[in-house]
Coordinates of C-alpha atoms in Angstrom, one line a residue:
Chain A
M1 CA 20.4 -16.2 39.6
N2 CA 21.2 -18.9 37.1
D3 CA 24.2 -18.9 34.8
L4 CA 22.3 -17.5 31.9
E5 CA 21.0 -14.6 33.9
Q6 CA 24.5 -14.0 35.2
A7 CA 26.0 -14.0 31.7
R8 CA 23.4 -11.5 30.5
R9 CA 24.1 -9.2 33.5
T10 CA 27.8 -9.4 32.8
F11 CA 27.2 -8.6 29.1
R12 CA 25.0 -5.6 30.0
D13 CA 27.6 -4.3 32.5
E14 CA 30.3 -4.6 29.8
L15 CA 28.2 -2.7 27.3
I16 CA 27.7 0.1 29.8
E17 CA 31.3 0.1 31.1
S18 CA 32.6 0.3 27.5
G19 CA 30.3 3.3 26.9
L20 CA 28.4 1.5 24.0
L21 CA 25.2 1.9 25.8
V22 CA 24.2 4.3 28.6
G23 CA 21.7 3.1 31.2
L24 CA 18.9 5.6 31.6
G25 CA 17.8 4.1 34.9
G26 CA 15.3 1.2 35.0
N27 CA 15.8 -2.1 33.3
G28 CA 15.8 -2.2 29.5
L29 CA 16.1 1.5 28.8
Y30 CA 19.3 2.7 27.2
A31 CA 20.8 5.6 25.2
Q32 CA 22.9 4.5 22.3
S33 CA 26.4 5.9 21.9
A34 CA 27.8 7.1 18.6
D35 CA 29.5 3.7 18.1
F36 CA 26.4 1.7 18.8
A37 CA 24.2 3.9 16.7
L38 CA 26.7 3.5 13.8
I39 CA 26.4 -0.3 14.0
V40 CA 22.6 0.1 14.0
A41 CA 22.7 2.4 11.0
G42 CA 24.9 -0.1 9.1
I43 CA 22.5 -2.9 9.8
T44 CA 19.6 -0.7 8.7
R45 CA 21.3 0.0 5.3
L46 CA 22.2 -3.6 4.8
V47 CA 18.6 -4.7 5.5
E48 CA 17.3 -2.0 3.1
T49 CA 19.7 -3.0 0.4
T50 CA 19.0 -6.7 0.8
G51 CA 15.3 -6.3 0.4
A52 CA 15.4 -3.6 -2.2
D53 CA 14.8 -6.0 -5.1
G54 CA 11.5 -7.1 -3.7
G55 CA 12.4 -10.8 -4.1
S56 CA 10.0 -12.9 -6.0
S57 CA 7.2 -10.4 -5.6
G58 CA 8.4 -8.3 -8.6
L59 CA 7.5 -5.2 -6.6
S60 CA 9.7 -2.4 -5.4
P61 CA 9.2 -2.0 -1.7
R62 CA 7.4 1.2 -0.7
R63 CA 9.1 2.8 2.2
L64 CA 7.3 4.1 5.3
R65 CA 8.8 5.4 8.5
F66 CA 6.5 5.3 11.6
P67 CA 6.5 7.4 14.8
P68 CA 6.6 5.4 18.1
V69 CA 2.9 6.0 18.8
F70 CA -0.2 5.1 16.6
P71 CA -3.9 5.6 16.9
R72 CA -5.9 3.6 19.5
Q73 CA -8.5 3.1 16.8
A74 CA -6.0 1.0 14.8
F75 CA -4.7 -0.8 18.0
E76 CA -8.3 -1.7 18.8
K77 CA -8.7 -3.5 15.5
T78 CA -5.9 -5.9 16.3
D79 CA -6.2 -8.5 19.1
Y80 CA -3.1 -7.2 20.9
L81 CA -4.9 -6.4 24.2
A82 CA -6.3 -9.9 24.2
S83 CA -3.0 -11.7 23.3
F84 CA -0.3 -9.5 24.7
P85 CA -1.8 -7.2 27.4
H86 CA 1.3 -7.5 29.6
L87 CA 3.5 -6.0 26.8
T88 CA 1.1 -3.2 26.0
G89 CA 1.9 0.5 26.3
A90 CA -1.1 2.8 26.5
V91 CA -0.7 6.5 26.5
S92 CA -2.6 8.9 28.8
T93 CA -2.5 12.6 29.4
F94 CA -3.9 15.4 31.5
T95 CA -7.0 17.1 30.1
G96 CA -8.3 18.8 33.3
D97 CA -8.6 22.4 34.2
N98 CA -6.7 24.7 36.6
E99 CA -8.4 23.4 39.7
E100 CA -7.9 19.7 38.8
H101 CA -4.3 20.5 38.0
A102 CA -3.8 22.1 41.4
R103 CA -5.3 19.1 43.1
M104 CA -3.2 16.6 41.1
L105 CA 0.0 18.5 42.1
A106 CA -1.1 18.7 45.7
G107 CA -1.8 14.9 45.8
R108 CA 1.6 14.3 44.1
E109 CA 3.3 16.5 46.7
A110 CA 1.6 14.3 49.4
G111 CA 3.1 11.2 47.8
Q112 CA 0.0 10.0 46.0
S113 CA 0.0 8.5 42.5
W114 CA -1.1 11.1 39.9
D115 CA -2.1 8.7 37.2
S116 CA -5.7 8.7 38.3
W117 CA -5.9 12.3 37.2
L118 CA -5.0 11.4 33.6
T119 CA -7.3 10.6 30.7
P120 CA -6.6 8.0 28.0
A121 CA -5.0 9.7 25.0
E122 CA -5.9 8.7 21.4
T123 CA -2.6 6.8 21.0
M124 CA -0.8 3.6 22.0
L125 CA 2.9 2.8 21.8
V126 CA 3.7 0.8 18.6
P127 CA 4.3 -2.9 19.6
A128 CA 5.7 -4.1 16.3
A129 CA 6.9 -2.0 13.4
C130 CA 4.2 -3.2 11.0
H131 CA 1.2 -2.6 13.2
P132 CA 0.5 1.0 12.0
V133 CA 0.6 0.0 8.3
Y134 CA -2.6 -2.1 8.1
A135 CA -5.0 0.8 8.7
T136 CA -3.4 2.7 5.8
L137 CA -4.2 -0.3 3.5
A138 CA -8.0 -0.5 4.3
G139 CA -9.9 -1.2 1.1
V140 CA -9.0 -2.9 -2.2
L141 CA -5.3 -3.6 -2.8
P142 CA -3.7 -2.8 -6.1
P143 CA -3.3 -5.8 -8.4
G144 CA -0.3 -7.8 -7.2
G145 CA -0.8 -6.6 -3.7
E146 CA 1.6 -4.4 -1.7
L147 CA 5.2 -4.8 -0.5
I148 CA 6.1 -2.2 2.2
E149 CA 9.4 -1.6 3.9
V150 CA 8.6 -0.2 7.4
A151 CA 10.7 0.8 10.3
G152 CA 10.2 2.5 13.7
H153 CA 10.6 2.3 17.4
C154 CA 8.6 -0.5 19.2
F155 CA 7.7 -0.7 22.8
R156 CA 7.2 -3.8 24.9
H157 CA 6.7 -3.7 28.6
E158 CA 9.1 -6.4 29.7
P159 CA 11.8 -4.7 31.9
A160 CA 14.7 -7.1 32.2
V161 CA 18.4 -7.2 32.9
D162 CA 19.0 -9.0 29.5
P163 CA 20.3 -6.2 27.3
A164 CA 18.6 -8.0 24.3
R165 CA 15.3 -7.3 26.0
M166 CA 15.0 -3.6 25.7
Q167 CA 11.6 -1.9 26.5
A168 CA 12.1 0.3 23.4
F169 CA 13.9 -0.9 20.3
Q170 CA 14.0 -0.5 16.6
M171 CA 12.5 -3.0 14.2
H172 CA 12.9 -3.0 10.4
E173 CA 10.4 -5.0 8.4
F174 CA 9.3 -6.0 4.9
V175 CA 5.6 -6.5 4.9
R176 CA 3.7 -8.3 2.1
V177 CA 0.0 -8.0 1.8
G178 CA -1.8 -9.9 -1.0
S179 CA -3.0 -13.3 -1.9
P180 CA -2.4 -16.3 0.5
V181 CA 0.3 -17.6 -1.9
Q182 CA 2.0 -14.2 -2.1
A183 CA 2.1 -13.8 1.7
Q184 CA 3.3 -17.4 2.2
D185 CA 6.1 -17.0 -0.5
H186 CA 7.3 -13.8 1.2
R187 CA 7.5 -15.4 4.5
T188 CA 9.2 -18.6 3.2
E189 CA 11.8 -16.9 1.0
W190 CA 12.7 -14.4 3.8
I191 CA 13.7 -17.3 6.1
D192 CA 16.6 -18.1 3.7
R193 CA 17.3 -14.4 2.9
A194 CA 17.4 -13.4 6.5
E195 CA 19.6 -16.3 7.4
A196 CA 22.0 -15.4 4.6
L197 CA 22.1 -11.8 5.7
L198 CA 22.9 -12.8 9.2
T199 CA 25.5 -15.4 8.1
S200 CA 27.2 -12.8 5.9
L201 CA 27.7 -10.8 9.1
G202 CA 29.5 -13.7 10.7
L203 CA 26.5 -14.6 13.0
D204 CA 25.7 -18.2 13.6
A205 CA 22.0 -17.9 13.0
E206 CA 19.6 -20.8 13.1
A207 CA 16.0 -20.9 11.8
V208 CA 13.6 -22.4 14.4
G209 CA 9.9 -22.7 14.7
A210 CA 8.6 -20.3 17.3
N211 CA 5.5 -18.7 18.8
D212 CA 4.7 -15.3 20.1
P213 CA 4.6 -14.7 23.9
F214 CA 0.8 -15.0 24.2
F215 CA -0.6 -14.1 27.6
G216 CA -2.0 -16.5 30.2
R217 CA -3.9 -19.7 30.0
A218 CA -5.8 -18.9 26.8
G219 CA -2.4 -17.9 25.3
R220 CA -1.0 -21.4 25.7
L221 CA -3.5 -22.7 23.1
L222 CA -2.8 -19.8 20.8
A223 CA 1.0 -20.4 21.0
S224 CA 0.5 -24.1 20.4
N225 CA -1.7 -23.4 17.4
Q226 CA 0.8 -21.0 16.0
R227 CA 3.6 -23.6 16.2
R228 CA 1.4 -26.4 14.9
Q229 CA 0.5 -24.3 11.8
N230 CA 4.1 -23.3 11.4
L231 CA 3.3 -19.6 11.2
K232 CA 6.4 -18.1 12.9
T233 CA 10.0 -18.8 12.2
E234 CA 12.7 -17.1 14.2
L235 CA 16.3 -16.6 13.3
V236 CA 18.1 -17.1 16.6
V237 CA 21.7 -16.6 17.7
R238 CA 23.2 -18.1 20.8
L239 CA 24.7 -15.1 22.6
Y240 CA 26.1 -17.1 25.5
G241 CA 27.2 -20.4 23.9
E242 CA 25.8 -23.5 25.5
L243 CA 24.0 -21.5 28.2
D244 CA 21.1 -20.3 26.1
D245 CA 18.7 -21.6 23.5
G246 CA 19.3 -18.5 21.4
T247 CA 18.0 -15.0 21.1
A248 CA 15.7 -14.2 18.2
V249 CA 17.2 -11.4 16.0
A250 CA 14.8 -11.7 13.1
S251 CA 11.4 -13.3 12.6
C252 CA 9.4 -14.4 9.6
N253 CA 5.7 -14.5 10.1
Y254 CA 2.6 -15.5 8.2
H255 CA -0.5 -13.8 9.6
Q256 CA -3.0 -15.6 7.4
D257 CA -6.0 -13.2 7.0
H258 CA -5.6 -11.8 10.6
F259 CA -4.9 -8.2 9.6
G260 CA -6.8 -8.4 6.3
T261 CA -10.0 -9.2 8.2
A262 CA -9.4 -6.8 11.1
F263 CA -8.7 -3.8 8.8
G264 CA -10.9 -4.6 5.8
I265 CA -8.1 -5.2 3.3
T266 CA -9.2 -7.1 0.2
L267 CA -7.9 -8.3 -3.1
T268 CA -9.3 -7.1 -6.4
D269 CA -11.5 -10.2 -6.5
G270 CA -13.0 -9.3 -3.2
D271 CA -11.2 -12.0 -1.2
V272 CA -9.7 -11.0 2.1
A273 CA -6.0 -10.2 1.9
H274 CA -3.4 -12.3 3.6
S275 CA -0.2 -10.9 5.0
A276 CA 3.3 -11.8 6.1
C277 CA 6.3 -10.0 7.4
V278 CA 9.9 -10.4 8.1
G279 CA 11.2 -8.3 11.0
F280 CA 14.8 -7.5 11.9
G281 CA 15.5 -6.5 15.5
L282 CA 18.2 -3.9 14.9
E283 CA 19.6 -3.6 18.4
R284 CA 19.5 -7.4 18.8
I285 CA 21.6 -7.9 15.7
A286 CA 24.0 -5.2 17.0
L287 CA 24.3 -7.0 20.3
A288 CA 24.8 -10.4 18.5
L289 CA 27.6 -8.8 16.5
L290 CA 29.2 -7.4 19.7
R291 CA 29.0 -10.8 21.4
T292 CA 30.4 -12.6 18.3
H293 CA 33.1 -10.2 17.2
G294 CA 33.9 -8.3 20.4
L295 CA 33.1 -5.0 21.9
D296 CA 35.6 -3.1 19.7
A297 CA 33.9 -2.7 16.3
S298 CA 37.2 -1.4 14.8
A299 CA 38.6 -4.9 15.3
W300 CA 35.7 -6.7 13.5
P301 CA 36.4 -8.8 10.4
T302 CA 37.0 -6.6 7.3
S303 CA 34.1 -8.2 5.4
V304 CA 31.7 -7.5 8.2
R305 CA 32.9 -3.9 8.6
A306 CA 32.5 -3.4 4.8
L307 CA 28.9 -4.8 4.8
L308 CA 28.0 -2.3 7.6
S309 CA 29.9 0.6 6.0
L310 CA 31.9 0.9 9.3
Chain B
M1 CA -12.1 28.3 10.5
N2 CA -9.9 31.3 10.0
D3 CA -7.6 31.8 7.0
L4 CA -4.5 30.4 8.8
E5 CA -6.3 27.2 9.8
Q6 CA -7.5 26.8 6.3
A7 CA -4.0 27.3 4.9
R8 CA -2.7 24.7 7.3
R9 CA -5.4 22.2 6.3
T10 CA -4.7 22.8 2.6
F11 CA -1.0 22.2 3.2
R12 CA -1.7 19.0 5.2
D13 CA -3.9 17.8 2.4
E14 CA -1.3 18.5 -0.2
L15 CA 1.3 16.6 1.8
I16 CA -1.0 13.6 2.0
E17 CA -2.1 13.7 -1.6
S18 CA 1.5 14.0 -2.8
G19 CA 2.3 10.9 -0.8
L20 CA 5.0 12.7 1.2
L21 CA 3.2 11.9 4.4
V22 CA 0.6 9.2 5.1
G23 CA -2.1 9.9 7.6
L24 CA -2.3 7.2 10.3
G25 CA -5.7 8.3 11.5
G26 CA -6.2 11.0 14.1
N27 CA -4.6 14.4 14.0
G28 CA -0.9 14.9 14.1
L29 CA 0.0 11.2 13.4
Y30 CA 1.8 10.5 10.1
A31 CA 4.0 8.0 8.5
Q32 CA 6.9 9.4 6.5
S33 CA 7.4 8.4 2.9
A34 CA 10.9 7.6 1.5
D35 CA 11.1 11.1 0.0
F36 CA 10.1 12.8 3.3
A37 CA 12.5 10.6 5.3
L38 CA 15.3 11.4 2.9
I39 CA 14.8 15.2 3.6
V40 CA 14.8 14.5 7.3
A41 CA 18.0 12.4 7.0
G42 CA 19.6 15.2 5.1
I43 CA 18.7 17.8 7.8
T44 CA 20.0 15.4 10.4
R45 CA 23.4 15.2 8.7
L46 CA 23.6 18.9 8.2
V47 CA 22.8 19.6 11.9
E48 CA 25.4 17.0 13.0
T49 CA 28.0 18.5 10.7
T50 CA 27.3 22.1 11.7
G51 CA 27.7 21.3 15.3
A52 CA 30.6 18.9 15.1
D53 CA 33.2 21.5 15.8
G54 CA 31.7 22.2 19.2
G55 CA 31.8 25.9 18.6
S56 CA 33.5 28.0 21.3
S57 CA 33.3 25.2 23.8
G58 CA 36.4 23.6 22.5
L59 CA 34.7 20.2 23.1
S60 CA 33.8 17.5 20.7
P61 CA 30.1 16.8 21.1
R62 CA 29.4 13.4 22.6
R63 CA 26.6 11.7 20.7
L64 CA 23.7 9.9 22.3
R65 CA 20.6 8.5 20.7
F66 CA 17.5 8.1 22.9
P67 CA 14.5 5.8 22.7
P68 CA 11.0 7.5 22.8
V69 CA 10.4 6.5 26.4
F70 CA 12.4 7.3 29.5
P71 CA 12.1 6.5 33.2
R72 CA 9.4 8.1 35.3
Q73 CA 12.0 8.6 38.0
A74 CA 13.8 11.1 35.7
F75 CA 10.5 12.7 34.5
E76 CA 9.5 13.2 38.1
K77 CA 12.7 15.3 38.7
T78 CA 11.7 17.8 36.1
D79 CA 8.7 20.1 36.7
Y80 CA 7.1 18.9 33.5
L81 CA 3.8 17.7 35.1
A82 CA 3.5 21.1 36.8
S83 CA 4.3 23.2 33.7
F84 CA 3.0 21.1 30.8
P85 CA 0.5 18.5 32.1
H86 CA -1.6 18.9 28.9
L87 CA 1.3 17.8 26.7
T88 CA 2.4 14.8 28.9
G89 CA 2.3 11.2 27.7
A90 CA 2.3 8.7 30.5
V91 CA 2.7 5.0 29.8
S92 CA 0.5 2.4 31.4
T93 CA 0.3 -1.4 31.0
F94 CA -1.5 -4.5 32.2
T95 CA 0.0 -6.3 35.1
G96 CA -3.0 -8.4 36.2
D97 CA -3.7 -12.1 36.2
N98 CA -5.8 -14.4 34.0
E99 CA -9.0 -13.5 35.8
E100 CA -8.5 -9.7 35.6
H101 CA -7.6 -10.1 32.0
A102 CA -10.8 -11.9 31.3
R103 CA -12.8 -9.2 33.1
M104 CA -11.0 -6.5 31.2
L105 CA -11.8 -8.1 27.9
A106 CA -15.4 -8.7 28.9
G107 CA -15.8 -5.1 29.8
R108 CA -14.2 -4.0 26.6
E109 CA -16.6 -6.2 24.7
A110 CA -19.4 -4.5 26.5
G111 CA -18.1 -1.1 25.3
Q112 CA -16.4 0.0 28.5
S113 CA -13.1 1.7 28.7
W114 CA -10.3 -0.7 29.6
D115 CA -7.8 1.8 30.9
S116 CA -9.0 1.4 34.4
W117 CA -7.5 -2.1 34.3
L118 CA -4.0 -0.7 33.5
T119 CA -1.2 0.1 35.9
P120 CA 1.3 3.0 35.5
A121 CA 4.4 1.6 33.8
E122 CA 7.9 2.9 34.8
T123 CA 8.1 5.1 31.8
M124 CA 7.0 8.3 30.2
L125 CA 7.1 9.4 26.6
V126 CA 10.1 11.8 26.0
P127 CA 8.7 15.4 25.7
A128 CA 12.0 17.0 24.5
A129 CA 15.1 15.2 23.2
C130 CA 17.4 16.4 25.9
H131 CA 15.2 15.4 28.9
P132 CA 16.7 11.9 29.3
V133 CA 20.2 13.1 29.3
Y134 CA 20.3 15.0 32.6
A135 CA 19.9 11.9 34.9
T136 CA 22.9 10.4 33.2
L137 CA 25.0 13.4 34.2
A138 CA 24.2 13.3 38.0
G139 CA 27.3 14.0 40.0
V140 CA 30.4 16.1 39.3
L141 CA 31.0 17.2 35.7
P142 CA 34.4 16.8 34.1
P143 CA 36.4 20.0 34.0
G144 CA 35.1 22.1 31.1
G145 CA 31.6 20.6 31.4
E146 CA 29.8 18.5 28.8
L147 CA 28.6 19.1 25.3
I148 CA 26.2 16.4 24.1
E149 CA 24.5 15.9 20.8
V150 CA 21.2 14.1 21.3
A151 CA 18.4 13.1 19.1
G152 CA 15.2 11.1 19.4
H153 CA 11.4 11.0 19.0
C154 CA 9.5 13.4 21.2
F155 CA 5.8 13.2 22.1
R156 CA 3.4 16.1 22.9
H157 CA -0.3 15.6 23.2
E158 CA -1.6 18.4 21.0
P159 CA -3.6 16.8 18.2
A160 CA -4.0 19.4 15.5
V161 CA -4.7 19.8 11.8
D162 CA -1.5 21.9 11.4
P163 CA 1.0 19.4 9.9
A164 CA 3.8 21.2 11.8
R165 CA 2.2 20.2 15.1
M166 CA 2.8 16.5 15.1
Q167 CA 2.1 14.5 18.2
A168 CA 5.3 12.5 17.6
F169 CA 8.3 14.2 16.0
Q170 CA 12.1 14.1 15.9
M171 CA 14.3 16.6 17.6
H172 CA 18.0 17.0 17.3
E173 CA 19.8 19.0 20.0
F174 CA 23.2 20.2 21.2
V175 CA 23.1 20.4 25.0
R176 CA 25.7 22.3 27.0
V177 CA 26.1 21.6 30.7
G178 CA 28.7 23.5 32.7
S179 CA 29.2 27.0 34.2
P180 CA 26.6 29.8 33.8
V181 CA 28.9 31.5 31.2
Q182 CA 29.4 28.3 29.3
A183 CA 25.7 27.6 29.1
Q184 CA 24.9 31.2 28.2
D185 CA 27.6 31.3 25.5
H186 CA 26.3 28.0 24.0
R187 CA 22.7 29.4 23.8
T188 CA 23.9 32.8 22.4
E189 CA 26.2 31.5 19.7
W190 CA 23.6 28.9 18.5
I191 CA 21.1 31.7 17.8
D192 CA 23.4 32.9 15.0
R193 CA 24.5 29.4 14.0
A194 CA 21.0 28.0 13.7
E195 CA 19.9 31.1 11.8
A196 CA 22.8 30.7 9.4
L197 CA 22.0 27.0 9.0
L198 CA 18.4 27.7 8.1
T199 CA 19.3 30.6 5.8
S200 CA 21.7 28.3 4.0
L201 CA 18.7 26.1 3.2
G202 CA 16.9 29.1 1.7
L203 CA 14.6 29.5 4.6
D204 CA 13.6 33.0 5.7
A205 CA 14.2 32.4 9.4
E206 CA 13.9 35.1 12.1
A207 CA 15.1 34.9 15.7
V208 CA 12.4 36.0 18.1
G209 CA 12.1 36.0 21.9
A210 CA 9.6 33.3 23.0
N211 CA 8.2 31.3 25.8
D212 CA 7.2 27.7 26.4
P213 CA 3.5 26.8 26.4
F214 CA 3.1 26.7 30.2
F215 CA -0.2 25.4 31.4
G216 CA -3.0 27.4 33.0
R217 CA -3.1 30.5 35.2
A218 CA 0.2 29.8 37.0
G219 CA 1.7 29.2 33.6
R220 CA 1.1 32.8 32.5
L221 CA 3.5 34.1 35.1
L222 CA 6.1 31.4 34.2
A223 CA 5.8 32.4 30.5
S224 CA 6.1 36.0 31.3
N225 CA 9.2 35.4 33.5
Q226 CA 10.8 33.4 30.7
R227 CA 10.3 36.2 28.2
R228 CA 11.4 38.9 30.7
Q229 CA 14.6 37.0 31.5
N230 CA 15.2 36.3 27.8
L231 CA 15.7 32.6 28.3
K232 CA 14.2 31.3 25.0
T233 CA 14.8 32.3 21.4
E234 CA 13.0 30.6 18.6
L235 CA 14.0 30.6 15.0
V236 CA 10.7 31.0 13.2
V237 CA 9.7 30.6 9.5
R238 CA 6.4 32.0 8.2
L239 CA 4.9 29.0 6.4
Y240 CA 1.9 30.9 5.1
G241 CA 3.2 34.4 4.3
E242 CA 1.4 37.2 6.0
L243 CA -1.2 34.9 7.5
D244 CA 0.9 33.6 10.3
D245 CA 3.4 34.9 12.9
G246 CA 5.8 32.1 12.1
T247 CA 6.4 28.4 13.0
A248 CA 9.3 27.7 15.3
V249 CA 11.7 25.3 13.6
A250 CA 14.5 25.6 16.1
S251 CA 14.9 26.9 19.6
C252 CA 17.8 28.1 21.8
N253 CA 17.2 27.8 25.5
Y254 CA 19.1 28.8 28.6
H255 CA 17.8 26.7 31.5
Q256 CA 19.8 28.4 34.2
D257 CA 20.3 25.9 37.1
H258 CA 17.0 24.2 36.5
F259 CA 18.2 20.8 35.4
G260 CA 21.5 21.0 37.4
T261 CA 19.5 21.4 40.7
A262 CA 16.9 18.9 39.8
F263 CA 19.4 16.1 38.9
G264 CA 22.3 17.0 41.2
I265 CA 24.8 18.0 38.5
T266 CA 27.7 20.1 39.8
L267 CA 30.9 21.7 38.6
T268 CA 34.2 20.6 40.0
D269 CA 34.1 23.5 42.5
G270 CA 30.8 22.2 43.8
D271 CA 28.6 24.9 42.3
V272 CA 25.4 23.7 40.6
A273 CA 25.7 23.3 36.9
H274 CA 23.8 25.4 34.4
S275 CA 22.6 24.2 31.1
A276 CA 21.5 25.3 27.7
C277 CA 20.4 23.6 24.5
V278 CA 19.6 24.3 20.9
G279 CA 17.0 22.0 19.4
F280 CA 16.1 21.5 15.8
G281 CA 12.7 20.3 14.9
L282 CA 13.5 18.0 12.0
E283 CA 10.0 17.5 10.6
R284 CA 9.3 21.2 10.9
I285 CA 12.4 22.2 9.0
A286 CA 11.4 19.6 6.3
L287 CA 7.9 21.2 6.1
A288 CA 9.4 24.7 5.9
L289 CA 11.6 23.5 3.0
L290 CA 8.6 22.0 1.3
R291 CA 6.6 25.2 1.7
T292 CA 9.5 27.4 0.6
H293 CA 10.9 25.4 -2.3
G294 CA 7.8 23.3 -3.3
L295 CA 6.6 19.7 -2.8
D296 CA 9.0 18.3 -5.4
A297 CA 12.4 18.1 -3.8
S298 CA 14.0 17.1 -7.1
A299 CA 13.3 20.7 -8.2
W300 CA 14.8 22.4 -5.2
P301 CA 17.7 24.8 -5.7
T302 CA 21.0 22.9 -6.4
S303 CA 22.7 24.4 -3.3
V304 CA 19.9 23.2 -1.0
R305 CA 20.0 19.7 -2.5
A306 CA 23.7 19.6 -2.1
L307 CA 23.6 20.6 1.6
L308 CA 21.0 17.9 2.2
S309 CA 22.8 15.3 0.1
L310 CA 19.7 14.8 -1.9

């Protein structure tokens, strides 16, 4: 194990020993204590408040809260299975009769896997908070486009010791759907706004060009294109000083016409809509605060506690 | 379609037309608007406040917030797959290499199902808010047992037009784990407390003996035993007057030693722990309020608005 992995393991153990998180068994699966959940709630409110003015869009954000699963039909319209198959969470269930049920249980009793008895359900786990929104926007956008504040639990299958790499986590986003310029402006202005928000919490956040973790050989080209076209900027915080290159706690993304084309979202003039989003990783910001200011939130700087209503 | 189904469909359509819920496509999958989420947040706070004194347990509830997935290892220790296979949500993911990925995508392009390329992940969707807690209690309980306040998203595969039957919904519970008498007392006193809470919100709630929706032929016996032993009491509200027998918005359950035995939870004297829980269905209570007081929460009775901090 290298030094960075060791530092992550130590931090995870501290979080569990202090009671802030409770390990549920398996890597990257935790229950949040009251204290941890309070920090997350404070970050949620701060993000909501920060974005409430709608920035230069002149729009009031429309709020939507999503469940952790969404229809396969919507998932199929994205290229998620092509780009991130390894992170995907597909849902299946049992739809058989009494006899099949008895055989499934008998096989399970004999130590066999029972997944072969299951049938794909109509749902997938939500991989990013904004993914369920695009299907609801199919058709012609109102003049000026849409600004939507979304939040929900996301799932990514990447079990890890690193406490910042949870399999299930909460993301809070502002999504802009409209003209290319509107989408680009949203993404650009949120780089500064997100950095200011994080800085106000005493976090040493840095904006860096980034790419999504595309799968496999073909993914290398996609990642390189994304970087070359400057479509993704992450706000990263070094949780372990010189040891690491930084953990992304927020991300500002310009999707071009990716979702507009996939979901048939158009402007009033018939052009395909472009989209952009800023996403805040609520648990990651909480972890960055705990690394920066210490595990005892009651001893955090007064200004930080005030911003988080702690 | 019978009259009750028609009434449910009409209510669902009203919820969507008013913008309180946004259909995500597929039955039982909705995004919550700001107004709906505010009602849910108000109910959450009221439930937390009501249970904060710990009742006759003399304990302060320990708060835990769960993600929507939990380890298969814990799921396997319950009898959920035997009792409720039809409601189960199993998670699978892609763990193959570049070549398998290419073949999966080619098959998908040709209109084939791609689930056969997936591998069971280490997680299941959480079927009831308290299920992830028991694995964390394995071993000897502290003297006096445990009182835990848990909340999280639950999943049940039962797509339906009825807006009260969401596939993903939020449940808030107080779980008591301790001696048989401690568990029984918790369940009994929460029947009255839950009824009082619902009545304070102007809901016409009634406590009725109930059973879980056990699967198949064998399930009939389990359901009948559960009723005969008086292990489950539901607080039901008639959402459609004389048309329906009532929708359960809360439920008080005595599990006997079911989870104690399954997860190896014991009392200080070595006896197996018993458990009980009261669970509040947050969306269902919100829907009952909307049916009872109308779709415009700003016109609800002042006392109800005050209790929900609206």
